Coordinates of C-alpha atoms in Angstrom, one line a residue:
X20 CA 2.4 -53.6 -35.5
X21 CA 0.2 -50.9 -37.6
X22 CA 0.2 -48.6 -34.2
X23 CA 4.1 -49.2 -33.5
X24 CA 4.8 -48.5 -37.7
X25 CA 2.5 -45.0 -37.1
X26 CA 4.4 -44.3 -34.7
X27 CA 7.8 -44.2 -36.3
X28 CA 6.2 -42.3 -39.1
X29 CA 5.0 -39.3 -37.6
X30 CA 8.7 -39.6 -35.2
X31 CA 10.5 -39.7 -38.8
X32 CA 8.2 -36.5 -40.3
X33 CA 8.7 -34.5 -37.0
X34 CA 12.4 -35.1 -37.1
X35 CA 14.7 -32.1 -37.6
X36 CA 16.5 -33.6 -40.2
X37 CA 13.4 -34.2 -41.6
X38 CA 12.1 -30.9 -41.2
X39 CA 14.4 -29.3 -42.6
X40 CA 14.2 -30.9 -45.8
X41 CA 10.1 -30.6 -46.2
X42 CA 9.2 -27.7 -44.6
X43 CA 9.3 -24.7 -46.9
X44 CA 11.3 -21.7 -45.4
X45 CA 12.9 -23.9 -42.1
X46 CA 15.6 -21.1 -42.7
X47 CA 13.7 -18.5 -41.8
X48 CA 11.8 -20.5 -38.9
X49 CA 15.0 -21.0 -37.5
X50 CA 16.1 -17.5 -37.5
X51 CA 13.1 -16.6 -35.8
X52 CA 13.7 -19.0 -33.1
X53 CA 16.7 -17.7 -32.7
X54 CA 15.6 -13.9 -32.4
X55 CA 12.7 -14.8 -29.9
X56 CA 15.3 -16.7 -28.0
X57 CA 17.7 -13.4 -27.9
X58 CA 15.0 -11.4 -27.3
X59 CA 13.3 -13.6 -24.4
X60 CA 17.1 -13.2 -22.9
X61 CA 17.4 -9.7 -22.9
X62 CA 14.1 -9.0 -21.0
X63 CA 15.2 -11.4 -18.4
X64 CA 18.5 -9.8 -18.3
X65 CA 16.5 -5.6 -18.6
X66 CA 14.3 -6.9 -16.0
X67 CA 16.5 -7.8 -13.7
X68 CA 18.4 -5.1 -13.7
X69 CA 15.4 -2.8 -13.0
X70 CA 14.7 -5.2 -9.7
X71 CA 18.1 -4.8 -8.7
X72 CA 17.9 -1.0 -9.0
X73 CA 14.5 -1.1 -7.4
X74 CA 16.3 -2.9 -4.4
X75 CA 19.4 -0.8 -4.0
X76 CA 17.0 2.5 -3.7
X77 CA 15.0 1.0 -1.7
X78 CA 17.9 -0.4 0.9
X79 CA 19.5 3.1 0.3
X80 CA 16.1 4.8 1.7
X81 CA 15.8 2.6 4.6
X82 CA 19.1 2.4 5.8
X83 CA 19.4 6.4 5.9
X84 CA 15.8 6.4 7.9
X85 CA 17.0 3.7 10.5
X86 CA 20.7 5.9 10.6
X87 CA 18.0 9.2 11.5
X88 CA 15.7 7.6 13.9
X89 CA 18.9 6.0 16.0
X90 CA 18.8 10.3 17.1
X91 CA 14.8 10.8 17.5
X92 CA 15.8 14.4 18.0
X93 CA 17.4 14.7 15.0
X94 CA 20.4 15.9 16.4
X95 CA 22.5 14.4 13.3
X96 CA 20.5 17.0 11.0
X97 CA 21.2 19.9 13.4
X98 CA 22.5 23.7 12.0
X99 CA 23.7 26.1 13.7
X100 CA 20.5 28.7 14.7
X101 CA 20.5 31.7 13.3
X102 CA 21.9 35.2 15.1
X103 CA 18.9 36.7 16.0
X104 CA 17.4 39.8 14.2
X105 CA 15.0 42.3 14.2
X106 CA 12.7 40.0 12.3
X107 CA 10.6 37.2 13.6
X108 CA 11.9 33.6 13.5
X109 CA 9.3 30.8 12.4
X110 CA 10.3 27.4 12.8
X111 CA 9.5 25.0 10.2
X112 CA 9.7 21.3 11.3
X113 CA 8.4 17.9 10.6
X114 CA 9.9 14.9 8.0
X115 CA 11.5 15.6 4.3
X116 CA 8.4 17.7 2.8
X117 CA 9.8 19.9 5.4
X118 CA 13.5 19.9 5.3
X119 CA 12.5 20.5 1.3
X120 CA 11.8 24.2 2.3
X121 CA 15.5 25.3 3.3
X122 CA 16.3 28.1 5.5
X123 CA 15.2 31.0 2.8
X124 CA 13.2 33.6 4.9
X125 CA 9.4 33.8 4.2
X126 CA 7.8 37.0 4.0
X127 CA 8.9 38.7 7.5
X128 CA 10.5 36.1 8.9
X129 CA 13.8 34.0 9.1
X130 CA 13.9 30.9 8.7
X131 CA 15.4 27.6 11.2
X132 CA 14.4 24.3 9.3
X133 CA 14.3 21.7 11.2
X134 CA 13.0 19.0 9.1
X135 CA 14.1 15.8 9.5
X136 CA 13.8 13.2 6.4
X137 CA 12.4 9.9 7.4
X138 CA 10.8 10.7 11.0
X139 CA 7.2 10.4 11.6
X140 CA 4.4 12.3 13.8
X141 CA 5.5 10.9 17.5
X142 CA 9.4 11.8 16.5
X143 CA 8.5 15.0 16.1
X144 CA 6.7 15.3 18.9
X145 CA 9.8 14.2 20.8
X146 CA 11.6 16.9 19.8
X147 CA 9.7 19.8 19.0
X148 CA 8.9 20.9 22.5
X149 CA 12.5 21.9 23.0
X150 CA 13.6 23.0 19.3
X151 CA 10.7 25.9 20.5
X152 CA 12.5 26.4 24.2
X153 CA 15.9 26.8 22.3
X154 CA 14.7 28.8 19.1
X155 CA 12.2 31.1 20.7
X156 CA 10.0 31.3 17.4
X157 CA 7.0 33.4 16.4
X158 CA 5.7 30.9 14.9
X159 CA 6.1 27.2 14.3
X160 CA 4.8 25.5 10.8
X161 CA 4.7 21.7 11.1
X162 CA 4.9 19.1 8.3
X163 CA 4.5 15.5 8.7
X164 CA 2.5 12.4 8.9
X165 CA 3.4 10.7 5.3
X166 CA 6.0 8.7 6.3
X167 CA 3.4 7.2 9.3
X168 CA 1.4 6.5 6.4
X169 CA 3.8 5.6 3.5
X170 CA 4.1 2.2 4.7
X171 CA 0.1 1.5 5.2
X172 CA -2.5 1.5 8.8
X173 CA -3.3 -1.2 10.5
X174 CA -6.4 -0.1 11.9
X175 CA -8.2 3.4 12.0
X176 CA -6.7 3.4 15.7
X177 CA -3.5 4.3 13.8
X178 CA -4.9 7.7 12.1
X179 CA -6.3 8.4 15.8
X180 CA -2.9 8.1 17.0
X181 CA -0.9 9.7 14.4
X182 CA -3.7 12.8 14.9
X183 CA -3.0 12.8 18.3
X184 CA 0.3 13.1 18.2
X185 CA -0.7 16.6 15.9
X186 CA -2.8 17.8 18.9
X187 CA -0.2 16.9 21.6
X188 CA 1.9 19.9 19.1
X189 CA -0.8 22.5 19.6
X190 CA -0.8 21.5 23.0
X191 CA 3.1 22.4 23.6
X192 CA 2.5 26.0 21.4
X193 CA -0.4 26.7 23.6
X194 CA 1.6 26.2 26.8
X195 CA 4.5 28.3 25.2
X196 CA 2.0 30.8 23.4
X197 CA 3.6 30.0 20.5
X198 CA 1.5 30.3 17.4
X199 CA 1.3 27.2 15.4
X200 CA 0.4 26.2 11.4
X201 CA -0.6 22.6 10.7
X202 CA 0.5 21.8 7.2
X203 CA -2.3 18.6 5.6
X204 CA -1.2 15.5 4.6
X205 CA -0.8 15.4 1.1
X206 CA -0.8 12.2 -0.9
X207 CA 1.5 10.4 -3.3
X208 CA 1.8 11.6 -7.0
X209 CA 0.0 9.5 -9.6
X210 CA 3.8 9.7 -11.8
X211 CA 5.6 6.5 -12.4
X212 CA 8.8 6.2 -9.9
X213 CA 10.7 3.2 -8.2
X214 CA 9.6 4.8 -5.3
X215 CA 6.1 5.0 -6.0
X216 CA 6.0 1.2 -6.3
X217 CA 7.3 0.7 -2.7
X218 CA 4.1 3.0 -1.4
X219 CA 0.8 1.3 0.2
X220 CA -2.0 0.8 -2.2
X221 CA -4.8 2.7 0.4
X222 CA -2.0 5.7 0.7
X223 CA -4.5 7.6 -0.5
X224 CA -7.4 6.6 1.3
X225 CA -5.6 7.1 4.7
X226 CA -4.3 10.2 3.5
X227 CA -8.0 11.7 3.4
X228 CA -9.4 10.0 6.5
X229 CA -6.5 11.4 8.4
X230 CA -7.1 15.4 7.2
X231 CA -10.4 14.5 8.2
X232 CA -9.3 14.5 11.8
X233 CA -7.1 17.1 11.5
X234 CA -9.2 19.4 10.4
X235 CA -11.6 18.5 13.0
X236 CA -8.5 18.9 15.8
X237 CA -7.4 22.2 14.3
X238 CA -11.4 23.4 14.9
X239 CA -11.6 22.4 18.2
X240 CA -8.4 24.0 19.3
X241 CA -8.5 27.1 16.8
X242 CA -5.5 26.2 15.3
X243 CA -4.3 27.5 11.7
X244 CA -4.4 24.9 8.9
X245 CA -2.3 25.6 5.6
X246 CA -3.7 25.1 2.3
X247 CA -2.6 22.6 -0.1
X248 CA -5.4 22.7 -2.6
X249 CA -2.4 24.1 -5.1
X250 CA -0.5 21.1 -4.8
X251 CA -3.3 18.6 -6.0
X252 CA -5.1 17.7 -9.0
X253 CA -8.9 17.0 -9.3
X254 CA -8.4 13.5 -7.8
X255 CA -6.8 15.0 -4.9
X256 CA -3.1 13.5 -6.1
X257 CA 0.4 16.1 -6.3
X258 CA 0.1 16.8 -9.6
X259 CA 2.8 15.1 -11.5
X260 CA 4.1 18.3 -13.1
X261 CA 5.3 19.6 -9.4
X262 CA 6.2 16.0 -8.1
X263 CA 10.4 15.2 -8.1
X264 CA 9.5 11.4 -7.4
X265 CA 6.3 10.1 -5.7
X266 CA 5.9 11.9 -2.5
X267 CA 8.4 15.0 -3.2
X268 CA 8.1 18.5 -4.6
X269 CA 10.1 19.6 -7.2
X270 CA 11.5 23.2 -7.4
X271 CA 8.0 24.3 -8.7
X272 CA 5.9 22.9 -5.9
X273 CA 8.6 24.0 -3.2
X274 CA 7.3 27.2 -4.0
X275 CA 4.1 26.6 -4.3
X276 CA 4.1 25.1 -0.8
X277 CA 6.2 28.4 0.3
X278 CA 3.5 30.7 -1.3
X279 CA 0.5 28.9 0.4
X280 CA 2.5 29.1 4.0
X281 CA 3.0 32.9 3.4
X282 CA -0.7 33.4 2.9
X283 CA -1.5 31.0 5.7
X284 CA 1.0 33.6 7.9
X285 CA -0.4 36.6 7.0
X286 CA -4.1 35.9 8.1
X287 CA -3.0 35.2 11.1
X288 CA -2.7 39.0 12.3
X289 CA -0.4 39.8 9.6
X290 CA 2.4 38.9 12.0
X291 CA 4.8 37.7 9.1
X292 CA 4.2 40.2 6.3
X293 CA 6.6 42.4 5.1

């Protein structure tokens, strides 16, 4: 009897009624209830919005890579080539970090960009061989090898094989006698970007180990390497001031990366100064 009347006391003082004739300021409680409630509501509703965002970028990017690689040779990104001049061509080719570059000449040459966003090492391998039969450059400058990386490694057997497919290009420009420049992998930028979340953690890590046999490759075949130091900060990131998202240059970098390739051209014989 004493437990059931204890009971019904504490139910009677815990009772909203109840409370809101003895406890001092229930008003106020109650307004703040009612603004942690609002508040708790529009996160939910700010946060997903940002995951839908997040989602439609990220569909966007991957539906316009699997629309490129249904033409491996990138013939959906094809321009006309250029009426010869008296000036050298040089060929730039490779994924987006190429395309970025434009047809602008550098130094002594004109330029045929053939950069295709979204493809990785063995797709342009697959096509490079006969963009250099068609185009007859001088020179060819090749960037790739972040989108083979973007999306993480299985294994180091994949950085063998995405370094391969590097060597199997100086192989073609040897058999053509086509000079060749090997642009590095450069990593992700450290700047916050929907993008950036989308990346593999160990980008970064790959990123190194793969220059690493790169830079071995270009020594054993004496092949040019360009040089991104520029581009990077102290922890070997693109520095966030010449980033447009996580893995893009912005206008700045651009030329950066078009000032390094021109002094990467002109050691080699001077064969693209002006």
């Amino acid at each position: 009897m004493k437990m059931r009347r204890s009971i019904r006391y504490w139910f009677s003082v815990l009772s909203p009624r109840t409370l809101e004739v003895n406890v001092p300021g229930h008003a106020t409680l109650k307004n703040l209830f009612r603004l942690f409630a609002i508040s708790g509501w529009l996160i939910a509703i700010a946060s997903a919005i940002a995951c839908m965002m997040l989602f439609l970028q990220l569909e966007k990017s991957i539906l316009r890579e699997q629309d490129l690689r249904k033409s491996t040779a990138g013939l959906a990104m094809r321009i006309p080539t250029p009426d010869r001049s008296d000036r050298p061509l040089l060929l730039i080719t490779g994924d987006s970090r190429a395309s970025q570059l434009g047809n602008d000449s550098l130094g002594g040459f004109d330029v045929v960009n053939r950069g295709v966003p979204g493809q990785t090492t063995p797709e342009v391998l697959a096509r490079i061989g006969r963009d250099m039969a068609v185009i007859r450059p001088a020179h060819v400058v090749v960037i790739a090898g972040v989108n083979d990386l973007k999306n993480g490694v299985r294994s180091p057997e994949d950085l063998v094989t995405i370094n391969r497919s590097f060597e199997e290009m100086l192989l073609i420009g040897e058999a053509m006698d086509i000079p060749m420049t090997i642009c590095p992998v450069w990593g992700a930028s450290s700047k916050s970007t929907l993008r950036g979340l989308a990346l593999a953690p160990d980008l970064g890590r790959h990123v190194e180990d793969l220059n690493l046999l790169l830079l071995e490759t270009a020594e054993e075949r004496s092949a040019n390497l360009a040089e991104i130091d520029p581009l990077l900060d102290e922890r070997n990131l693109m520095r966030k001031s010449l980033s447009s998202d996580a893995l893009h240059l912005n206008a700045a970098g651009i030329e950066i990366l078009r000032k390094s390739l021109l002094e990467s051209l002109d050691s080699i014989d001077g064969d693209g100064s002006d």
